[in-house]
mmCIF file of C-alpha atoms and ligand atoms in Angstrom:
data_model
loop_
_atom_site.group_PDB
_atom_site.id
_atom_site.type_symbol
_atom_site.label_atom_id
_atom_site.label_comp_id
_atom_site.label_asym_id
_atom_site.label_seq_id
_atom_site.Cartn_x
_atom_site.Cartn_y
_atom_site.Cartn_z
ATOM 1 C CA MET A 1 73.696 -7.055 64.348
ATOM 2 C CA LEU A 2 73.167 -9.928 61.943
ATOM 3 C CA ILE A 3 75.265 -13.082 61.889
ATOM 4 C CA LEU A 4 75.369 -14.808 58.519
ATOM 5 C CA MET A 5 75.969 -18.542 58.610
ATOM 6 C CA LYS A 6 77.408 -20.754 55.845
ATOM 7 C CA PRO A 7 74.801 -22.579 53.730
ATOM 8 C CA ALA A 8 75.728 -25.984 55.165
ATOM 9 C CA THR A 9 75.572 -25.265 58.896
ATOM 10 C CA ASN A 10 74.112 -27.822 61.248
ATOM 11 C CA PRO A 11 71.818 -27.040 64.208
ATOM 12 C CA ASP A 12 74.689 -27.518 66.680
ATOM 13 C CA MET A 13 76.669 -24.719 65.043
ATOM 14 C CA VAL A 14 73.647 -22.426 65.205
ATOM 15 C CA ALA A 15 73.101 -23.353 68.873
ATOM 16 C CA LEU A 16 76.764 -22.601 69.650
ATOM 17 C CA VAL A 17 76.529 -19.150 68.070
ATOM 18 C CA CYS A 18 73.279 -18.464 69.928
ATOM 19 C CA SER A 19 74.842 -19.295 73.280
ATOM 20 C CA ALA A 20 77.881 -17.123 72.463
ATOM 21 C CA VAL A 21 75.461 -14.259 71.748
ATOM 22 C CA GLU A 22 73.728 -14.889 75.081
ATOM 23 C CA ASP A 23 77.119 -14.864 76.826
ATOM 24 C CA LEU A 24 77.504 -11.292 75.557
ATOM 25 C CA GLY A 25 74.196 -10.438 77.294
ATOM 26 C CA LEU A 26 72.369 -10.194 73.967
ATOM 27 C CA VAL A 27 69.364 -11.986 72.441
ATOM 28 C CA PRO A 28 69.771 -14.273 69.384
ATOM 29 C CA HIS A 29 66.931 -14.727 66.873
ATOM 30 C CA PRO A 30 67.650 -17.499 64.322
ATOM 31 C CA ILE A 31 66.088 -16.575 60.957
ATOM 32 C CA PRO A 32 65.822 -19.544 58.567
ATOM 33 C CA GLY A 33 66.333 -18.466 54.943
ATOM 34 C CA ALA A 34 65.942 -20.155 51.565
ATOM 35 C CA THR A 35 69.581 -21.248 51.458
ATOM 36 C CA ARG A 36 70.986 -20.585 54.924
ATOM 37 C CA VAL A 37 70.286 -19.496 58.469
ATOM 38 C CA ALA A 38 71.031 -16.008 59.701
ATOM 39 C CA ILE A 39 70.953 -15.037 63.359
ATOM 40 C CA GLY A 40 69.575 -11.628 64.227
ATOM 41 C CA VAL A 41 70.931 -10.118 67.421
ATOM 42 C CA THR A 42 69.088 -7.577 69.542
ATOM 43 C CA GLY A 43 69.594 -6.085 72.965
ATOM 44 C CA ASN A 44 72.763 -4.055 72.472
ATOM 45 C CA THR A 45 72.594 -0.416 73.486
ATOM 46 C CA GLY A 46 76.061 0.441 72.152
ATOM 47 C CA PRO A 47 78.829 -1.061 69.995
ATOM 48 C CA VAL A 48 79.545 -4.763 70.598
ATOM 49 C CA ASP A 49 82.881 -6.535 70.249
ATOM 50 C CA GLU A 50 81.947 -9.221 67.759
ATOM 51 C CA THR A 51 85.386 -10.903 67.598
ATOM 52 C CA PRO A 52 84.343 -13.964 69.664
ATOM 53 C CA ILE A 53 81.435 -14.568 67.275
ATOM 54 C CA ARG A 54 83.451 -14.187 64.072
ATOM 55 C CA GLY A 55 85.728 -17.068 65.053
ATOM 56 C CA LEU A 56 82.952 -19.627 65.604
ATOM 57 C CA PRO A 57 82.412 -22.554 63.191
ATOM 58 C CA GLY A 58 79.908 -21.822 60.427
ATOM 59 C CA VAL A 59 79.994 -18.025 60.769
ATOM 60 C CA VAL A 60 80.610 -16.226 57.440
ATOM 61 C CA ASP A 61 80.078 -12.603 58.388
ATOM 62 C CA VAL A 62 78.758 -10.265 61.065
ATOM 63 C CA ILE A 63 76.857 -7.258 59.735
ATOM 64 C CA ARG A 64 75.764 -4.119 61.547
ATOM 65 C CA VAL A 65 72.074 -3.351 61.002
ATOM 66 C CA THR A 66 71.868 0.387 60.576
ATOM 67 C CA LYS A 67 68.125 0.896 61.086
ATOM 68 C CA PRO A 68 66.642 1.332 64.591
ATOM 69 C CA TYR A 69 64.158 -1.419 63.794
ATOM 70 C CA LYS A 70 66.071 -4.658 63.412
ATOM 71 C CA LEU A 71 64.034 -7.861 63.085
ATOM 72 C CA THR A 72 61.491 -6.123 60.852
ATOM 73 C CA SER A 73 64.107 -4.783 58.444
ATOM 74 C CA ARG A 74 65.066 -6.254 55.085
ATOM 75 C CA GLU A 75 68.690 -5.786 56.096
ATOM 76 C CA MET A 76 68.081 -8.549 58.654
ATOM 77 C CA LYS A 77 65.872 -10.726 56.430
ATOM 78 C CA PRO A 78 65.963 -10.109 52.667
ATOM 79 C CA ASP A 79 63.303 -12.734 51.829
ATOM 80 C CA ASP A 80 59.630 -11.769 52.016
ATOM 81 C CA THR A 81 57.794 -13.065 55.063
ATOM 82 C CA VAL A 82 54.760 -15.107 54.081
ATOM 83 C CA VAL A 83 52.053 -15.418 56.746
ATOM 84 C CA THR A 84 49.947 -18.502 56.084
ATOM 85 C CA VAL A 85 46.407 -18.406 57.468
ATOM 86 C CA GLY A 86 44.057 -21.265 56.607
ATOM 87 C CA GLY A 87 45.963 -21.978 53.397
ATOM 88 C CA ILE A 88 46.044 -18.302 52.293
ATOM 89 C CA ARG A 89 49.631 -17.133 51.811
ATOM 90 C CA ILE A 90 49.677 -13.447 52.747
ATOM 91 C CA GLY A 91 52.808 -11.805 51.363
ATOM 92 C CA GLU A 92 53.037 -14.212 48.437
ATOM 93 C CA GLN A 93 49.690 -14.660 46.684
ATOM 94 C CA ARG A 94 48.102 -11.479 45.341
ATOM 95 C CA PRO A 95 45.520 -10.116 45.551
ATOM 96 C CA VAL A 96 44.387 -11.074 49.054
ATOM 97 C CA VAL A 97 41.070 -9.578 50.158
ATOM 98 C CA ILE A 98 39.849 -9.491 53.773
ATOM 99 C CA ALA A 99 36.218 -8.431 53.953
ATOM 100 C CA GLY A 100 33.380 -8.208 56.443
ATOM 101 C CA PRO A 101 31.468 -5.845 58.655
ATOM 102 C CA CYS A 102 33.014 -3.118 60.764
ATOM 103 C CA SER A 103 31.161 -4.549 63.785
ATOM 104 C CA VAL A 104 29.356 -7.749 64.558
ATOM 105 C CA GLU A 105 25.821 -6.464 65.149
ATOM 106 C CA THR A 106 23.656 -9.569 64.939
ATOM 107 C CA ARG A 107 24.115 -13.226 64.047
ATOM 108 C CA GLU A 108 22.079 -12.777 60.858
ATOM 109 C CA GLN A 109 24.006 -9.700 59.653
ATOM 110 C CA THR A 110 27.365 -11.337 60.307
ATOM 111 C CA ILE A 111 26.550 -14.691 58.761
ATOM 112 C CA GLU A 112 24.880 -13.144 55.732
ATOM 113 C CA THR A 113 27.891 -10.881 55.168
ATOM 114 C CA ALA A 114 30.321 -13.769 55.642
ATOM 115 C CA ARG A 115 28.426 -15.940 53.147
ATOM 116 C CA ARG A 116 28.214 -13.152 50.583
ATOM 117 C CA VAL A 117 31.865 -12.103 50.783
ATOM 118 C CA LYS A 118 32.924 -15.746 50.590
ATOM 119 C CA ALA A 119 30.773 -16.234 47.478
ATOM 120 C CA GLY A 120 32.302 -13.049 46.040
ATOM 121 C CA GLY A 121 35.848 -14.376 46.448
ATOM 122 C CA ALA A 122 37.089 -12.932 49.770
ATOM 123 C CA HIS A 123 39.971 -14.831 51.347
ATOM 124 C CA LEU A 124 39.443 -13.934 55.017
ATOM 125 C CA LEU A 125 36.572 -12.574 57.112
ATOM 126 C CA ARG A 126 36.914 -9.425 59.210
ATOM 127 C CA GLY A 127 34.545 -8.200 61.929
ATOM 128 C CA GLY A 128 34.813 -6.410 65.237
ATOM 129 C CA ALA A 129 33.428 -7.860 68.473
ATOM 130 C CA PHE A 130 35.340 -5.470 70.758
ATOM 131 C CA LYS A 131 35.255 -2.007 69.149
ATOM 132 C CA PRO A 132 37.548 0.943 69.912
ATOM 133 C CA ARG A 133 35.126 3.864 69.465
ATOM 134 C CA THR A 134 35.958 7.556 69.558
ATOM 135 C CA SER A 135 32.817 8.290 71.570
ATOM 136 C CA PRO A 136 32.000 6.400 74.770
ATOM 137 C CA TYR A 137 28.311 6.689 73.785
ATOM 138 C CA ALA A 138 28.776 4.902 70.439
ATOM 139 C CA PHE A 139 28.082 1.170 69.962
ATOM 140 C CA GLN A 140 30.985 -0.625 71.634
ATOM 141 C CA GLY A 141 30.519 -4.062 70.053
ATOM 142 C CA LEU A 142 28.939 -7.284 71.331
ATOM 143 C CA GLY A 143 32.106 -8.436 73.097
ATOM 144 C CA GLU A 144 32.270 -12.179 73.838
ATOM 145 C CA LYS A 145 28.874 -12.780 72.223
ATOM 146 C CA GLY A 146 30.319 -11.208 69.054
ATOM 147 C CA LEU A 147 33.268 -13.607 69.173
ATOM 148 C CA GLU A 148 30.842 -16.562 69.287
ATOM 149 C CA ILE A 149 29.020 -15.242 66.227
ATOM 150 C CA LEU A 150 32.294 -14.723 64.363
ATOM 151 C CA ALA A 151 33.384 -18.275 65.182
ATOM 152 C CA GLU A 152 30.102 -19.582 63.800
ATOM 153 C CA ALA A 153 30.519 -17.484 60.623
ATOM 154 C CA ARG A 154 34.021 -18.863 60.202
ATOM 155 C CA ASP A 155 32.804 -22.435 60.676
ATOM 156 C CA LEU A 156 29.955 -21.985 58.196
ATOM 157 C CA THR A 157 32.063 -20.370 55.461
ATOM 158 C CA GLY A 158 35.551 -21.730 56.081
ATOM 159 C CA LEU A 159 36.889 -18.170 55.927
ATOM 160 C CA PRO A 160 39.686 -17.556 58.455
ATOM 161 C CA LEU A 161 38.864 -14.810 60.912
ATOM 162 C CA VAL A 162 40.494 -11.441 61.639
ATOM 163 C CA THR A 163 39.196 -9.623 64.705
ATOM 164 C CA GLU A 164 40.524 -6.883 66.911
ATOM 165 C CA VAL A 165 41.866 -7.191 70.438
ATOM 166 C CA ILE A 166 41.574 -3.820 72.156
ATOM 167 C CA GLY A 167 43.397 -4.523 75.412
ATOM 168 C CA VAL A 168 45.396 -7.070 77.378
ATOM 169 C CA GLU A 169 42.356 -7.739 79.583
ATOM 170 C CA PHE A 170 40.505 -9.238 76.594
ATOM 171 C CA PHE A 171 43.488 -11.000 75.112
ATOM 172 C CA GLU A 172 42.846 -14.647 75.972
ATOM 173 C CA ALA A 173 39.199 -14.483 74.922
ATOM 174 C CA VAL A 174 40.047 -13.083 71.473
ATOM 175 C CA GLU A 175 43.134 -15.233 71.012
ATOM 176 C CA ALA A 176 41.147 -18.410 71.684
ATOM 177 C CA VAL A 177 38.733 -17.707 68.836
ATOM 178 C CA THR A 178 40.459 -15.716 66.095
ATOM 179 C CA ASP A 179 42.844 -16.822 63.358
ATOM 180 C CA VAL A 180 44.512 -13.391 63.120
ATOM 181 C CA LEU A 181 44.715 -10.860 65.957
ATOM 182 C CA GLN A 182 44.106 -7.308 64.783
ATOM 183 C CA ILE A 183 45.790 -4.510 66.716
ATOM 184 C CA GLY A 184 44.048 -1.291 65.756
ATOM 185 C CA ALA A 185 45.471 2.103 64.883
ATOM 186 C CA ARG A 186 44.735 3.551 68.328
ATOM 187 C CA ASN A 187 46.646 0.715 69.976
ATOM 188 C CA MET A 188 49.722 0.757 67.731
ATOM 189 C CA GLN A 189 51.745 2.120 70.626
ATOM 190 C CA ASN A 190 50.059 0.115 73.396
ATOM 191 C CA TYR A 191 53.296 -1.576 74.378
ATOM 192 C CA PRO A 192 51.911 -4.095 76.923
ATOM 193 C CA LEU A 193 49.398 -5.210 74.263
ATOM 194 C CA LEU A 194 52.136 -5.486 71.627
ATOM 195 C CA ARG A 195 54.299 -7.538 73.970
ATOM 196 C CA ARG A 196 51.404 -9.866 74.783
ATOM 197 C CA ALA A 197 50.596 -10.314 71.090
ATOM 198 C CA GLY A 198 54.284 -10.941 70.443
ATOM 199 C CA LYS A 199 54.030 -13.983 72.721
ATOM 200 C CA SER A 200 50.970 -15.346 70.938
ATOM 201 C CA GLY A 201 51.094 -18.217 68.493
ATOM 202 C CA LYS A 202 48.503 -16.401 66.326
ATOM 203 C CA PRO A 203 49.461 -14.014 63.471
ATOM 204 C CA VAL A 204 49.012 -10.292 64.123
ATOM 205 C CA LEU A 205 47.633 -7.660 61.754
ATOM 206 C CA LEU A 206 49.084 -4.366 63.008
ATOM 207 C CA LYS A 207 47.455 -1.165 61.817
ATOM 208 C CA ARG A 208 49.398 2.075 61.489
ATOM 209 C CA MET A 209 48.417 4.764 63.958
ATOM 210 C CA MET A 210 47.026 7.823 62.161
ATOM 211 C CA SER A 211 49.953 9.956 63.329
ATOM 212 C CA ALA A 212 52.765 7.394 63.151
ATOM 213 C CA THR A 213 55.884 7.825 61.042
ATOM 214 C CA LEU A 214 57.170 4.835 59.125
ATOM 215 C CA GLU A 215 59.876 4.376 61.750
ATOM 216 C CA GLU A 216 57.383 4.405 64.634
ATOM 217 C CA PHE A 217 55.221 1.901 62.733
ATOM 218 C CA LEU A 218 58.105 -0.506 62.183
ATOM 219 C CA LEU A 219 59.286 -0.109 65.774
ATOM 220 C CA ALA A 220 55.788 -1.084 66.939
ATOM 221 C CA ALA A 221 56.041 -4.189 64.727
ATOM 222 C CA GLU A 222 59.500 -4.773 66.193
ATOM 223 C CA TYR A 223 57.897 -5.312 69.625
ATOM 224 C CA LEU A 224 55.942 -8.242 68.165
ATOM 225 C CA LEU A 225 58.958 -9.803 66.484
ATOM 226 C CA ALA A 226 61.230 -9.190 69.469
ATOM 227 C CA GLU A 227 58.834 -11.242 71.620
ATOM 228 C CA GLY A 228 59.088 -14.096 69.118
ATOM 229 C CA ASN A 229 56.059 -13.646 66.852
ATOM 230 C CA ARG A 230 57.278 -13.727 63.247
ATOM 231 C CA ASN A 231 53.786 -13.762 61.709
ATOM 232 C CA VAL A 232 53.170 -10.065 61.502
ATOM 233 C CA ILE A 233 51.187 -8.257 58.791
ATOM 234 C CA LEU A 234 51.307 -4.458 58.466
ATOM 235 C CA CYS A 235 48.322 -2.350 57.458
ATOM 236 C CA GLU A 236 48.220 1.264 56.237
ATOM 237 C CA ARG A 237 44.776 2.659 57.138
ATOM 238 C CA GLY A 238 45.058 6.384 56.439
ATOM 239 C CA ILE A 239 46.765 9.204 58.288
ATOM 240 C CA ARG A 240 45.519 12.511 59.582
ATOM 241 C CA THR A 241 46.235 15.441 57.264
ATOM 242 C CA PHE A 242 44.613 18.831 56.579
ATOM 243 C CA CYS A 243 42.274 17.295 54.015
ATOM 244 C CA ASP A 244 38.587 17.697 54.708
ATOM 245 C CA HIS A 245 37.243 15.724 51.749
ATOM 246 C CA SER A 246 37.760 12.315 53.342
ATOM 247 C CA ARG A 247 38.004 10.822 56.822
ATOM 248 C CA TYR A 248 41.800 10.306 56.624
ATOM 249 C CA THR A 249 44.346 10.386 53.779
ATOM 250 C CA LEU A 250 45.497 7.055 52.371
ATOM 251 C CA ASP A 251 49.289 7.282 52.485
ATOM 252 C CA ILE A 252 49.899 5.286 49.352
ATOM 253 C CA ASN A 253 53.545 6.444 49.465
ATOM 254 C CA ILE A 254 54.217 4.200 52.407
ATOM 255 C CA VAL A 255 53.340 1.021 50.486
ATOM 256 C CA PRO A 256 56.407 0.818 48.186
ATOM 257 C CA GLU A 257 58.566 2.290 50.952
ATOM 258 C CA LEU A 258 57.503 -0.420 53.394
ATOM 259 C CA LYS A 259 57.919 -3.126 50.754
ATOM 260 C CA SER A 260 61.482 -1.977 50.269
ATOM 261 C CA LEU A 261 62.426 -1.526 53.966
ATOM 262 C CA THR A 262 60.691 -4.525 55.557
ATOM 263 C CA HIS A 263 60.096 -8.163 54.646
ATOM 264 C CA LEU A 264 56.659 -8.146 56.311
ATOM 265 C CA PRO A 265 53.468 -8.289 54.195
ATOM 266 C CA VAL A 266 51.748 -4.937 53.662
ATOM 267 C CA LEU A 267 47.981 -4.483 53.496
ATOM 268 C CA VAL A 268 45.897 -1.390 52.865
ATOM 269 C CA ASP A 269 42.544 -0.484 54.463
ATOM 270 C CA PRO A 270 40.794 1.851 52.002
ATOM 271 C CA SER A 271 37.596 1.864 54.094
ATOM 272 C CA HIS A 272 38.950 3.649 57.172
ATOM 273 C CA ALA A 273 41.389 5.661 55.027
ATOM 274 C CA SER A 274 38.599 7.318 53.039
ATOM 275 C CA GLY A 275 35.480 7.026 55.177
ATOM 276 C CA LYS A 276 33.424 6.992 51.943
ATOM 277 C CA ARG A 277 32.219 3.842 50.217
ATOM 278 C CA GLU A 278 32.514 5.342 46.718
ATOM 279 C CA MET A 279 36.262 5.844 47.226
ATOM 280 C CA VAL A 280 36.984 2.321 48.457
ATOM 281 C CA VAL A 281 37.135 0.459 45.127
ATOM 282 C CA PRO A 282 39.495 2.931 43.350
ATOM 283 C CA LEU A 283 41.741 3.157 46.419
ATOM 284 C CA ALA A 284 41.898 -0.635 46.725
ATOM 285 C CA ARG A 285 43.014 -0.826 43.100
ATOM 286 C CA ALA A 286 45.621 1.879 43.731
ATOM 287 C CA ALA A 287 46.878 -0.088 46.728
ATOM 288 C CA PHE A 288 47.526 -3.171 44.592
ATOM 289 C CA ALA A 289 49.120 -1.084 41.835
ATOM 290 C CA ALA A 290 51.476 0.382 44.471
ATOM 291 C CA GLY A 291 52.556 -3.102 45.568
ATOM 292 C CA ALA A 292 50.265 -3.959 48.481
ATOM 293 C CA ASP A 293 49.812 -7.644 49.255
ATOM 294 C CA GLY A 294 46.166 -7.264 50.154
ATOM 295 C CA VAL A 295 43.313 -5.059 51.238
ATOM 296 C CA ILE A 296 40.935 -5.157 54.192
ATOM 297 C CA VAL A 297 37.511 -3.692 53.464
ATOM 298 C CA GLU A 298 34.268 -3.180 55.348
ATOM 299 C CA VAL A 299 31.150 -4.718 53.824
ATOM 300 C CA HIS A 300 27.552 -4.554 55.073
ATOM 301 C CA PRO A 301 24.412 -5.933 53.388
ATOM 302 C CA HIS A 302 22.552 -2.742 54.417
ATOM 303 C CA PRO A 303 25.198 -0.061 55.071
ATOM 304 C CA ASP A 304 22.603 2.599 55.912
ATOM 305 C CA LYS A 305 21.510 0.488 58.882
ATOM 306 C CA ALA A 306 25.037 -0.296 60.134
ATOM 307 C CA LEU A 307 25.758 0.445 63.796
ATOM 308 C CA SER A 308 29.287 1.605 62.955
ATOM 309 C CA ASP A 309 31.086 2.914 59.856
ATOM 310 C CA GLY A 310 28.102 2.496 57.512
ATOM 311 C CA ARG A 311 29.188 5.462 55.380
ATOM 312 C CA GLN A 312 32.409 3.670 54.407
ATOM 313 C CA SER A 313 30.984 0.151 54.168
ATOM 314 C CA LEU A 314 30.648 -1.395 50.719
ATOM 315 C CA ASP A 315 27.246 -2.827 49.900
ATOM 316 C CA LEU A 316 27.190 -6.213 48.214
ATOM 317 C CA ASP A 317 27.110 -4.736 44.690
ATOM 318 C CA LEU A 318 30.132 -2.550 45.347
ATOM 319 C CA PHE A 319 31.933 -5.527 46.856
ATOM 320 C CA ALA A 320 31.273 -7.437 43.633
ATOM 321 C CA ASP A 321 32.703 -4.444 41.706
ATOM 322 C CA LEU A 322 35.819 -4.562 43.845
ATOM 323 C CA MET A 323 36.401 -8.250 43.172
ATOM 324 C CA ARG A 324 35.722 -8.052 39.443
ATOM 325 C CA GLY A 325 39.013 -8.049 37.517
ATOM 326 C CA LEU A 326 41.070 -7.185 40.584
ATOM 327 C CA GLU A 327 44.063 -9.160 39.233
ATOM 328 C CA ARG A 328 44.430 -6.492 36.534
ATOM 329 C CA TYR A 329 45.653 -4.061 39.186
ATOM 330 C CA VAL A 330 48.328 -6.365 40.564
ATOM 331 C CA PRO A 331 51.666 -5.626 38.872
ATOM 332 C CA GLU A 332 53.430 -8.553 37.286
ATOM 333 C CA PRO A 333 55.911 -9.466 38.635
ATOM 334 C CA ALA A 334 55.144 -7.716 41.938
ATOM 335 C CA VAL A 335 58.742 -8.047 43.134
ATOM 336 C CA ASP A 336 59.768 -5.393 40.558
ATOM 337 C CA LEU A 337 58.475 -2.820 43.011
ATOM 338 C CA VAL A 338 61.049 -3.728 45.610
ATOM 339 C CA ALA A 339 64.118 -1.516 45.239
HETATM 340 C C1 LIG B 1 38.696 -1.465 62.289
HETATM 341 O O1 LIG B 1 39.384 -2.058 61.441
HETATM 342 O O2 LIG B 1 37.558 -1.806 62.583
HETATM 343 C C2 LIG B 1 39.265 -0.274 62.961
HETATM 344 C C3 LIG B 1 38.739 0.195 64.096
HETATM 345 O O3 LIG B 1 40.294 0.247 62.305
HETATM 346 P P1 LIG B 1 41.415 1.319 62.773
HETATM 347 O O4 LIG B 1 42.066 0.745 63.980
HETATM 348 O O5 LIG B 1 42.314 1.413 61.584
HETATM 349 O O6 LIG B 1 40.682 2.616 63.040
HETATM 350 MN MN1 LIG B 2 35.288 0.348 61.155
#
């Protein structure tokens, strides 16, 4: 349910409506808009008698939200959400590029990569300290030491940091250091982790699980918003199909569909989607052409020596190729893509 308020409502009117919602046993979520406040309502398992709400001062209309995901839907919030990280406005400025190594391996490798991607025009730095690996025998990341190196790379370059949190047990350590918390594909349905991240003051980059439908993806994001975190960024990173020519299949279809159904920013990860460095630049361009707000790519100064995902990591020349003329692939105006 969504309660639309008149443009000139004061905070007392909003507070009154919120307490009336609570009296019904439901949860109010005030959503400030460009011209007026709306109040999203969650928590109902069946139809609600909205008559007491309709009569309150300042209320214009009460609308049923038809989708199972509520706070993430454009029905609830028509305006794009813009997540601001270190002055970068994700969801508004395009193109946004997040770049860096798959894993933090050494101080030198991380700092060199950070410096080079910064010089090449990247907006944020990515890098994994805690790694979710398919094999228990594969390099698992440097853990807390990796976080220290990432913090140093951020301080040296000024690039805000995106790093993954793989479980609630590591949450505080990662949260203390990072600018954006990444929740990886394998954890998209780790509900305790989603709830914890929903309580964080840091933005969350949520990756789509390789088998998730659009609805499951948005319901995972809904956990974050329902806990109060409005700074959520979605990321398509490839799904599992019958194809055997690439690691996963980039579901480019989901980009315009997400842009139309949710107000949240949408990124694409062409590195994990393809698993092959030669596919990353064309897929990144396709992502922007399809309406993505940004891309997240893996970069390594010596990909053949990388401890994880070297085959899909761009070298520094390919990263320069990616950045060259990228604006040409961003449709103008981008909002035309939203149905
Ligand atoms: C990553 O970004 O390093 C990663 C592990 O990605 P995903 O969760 O999409 O596999
Ligand atoms: Mn990787």
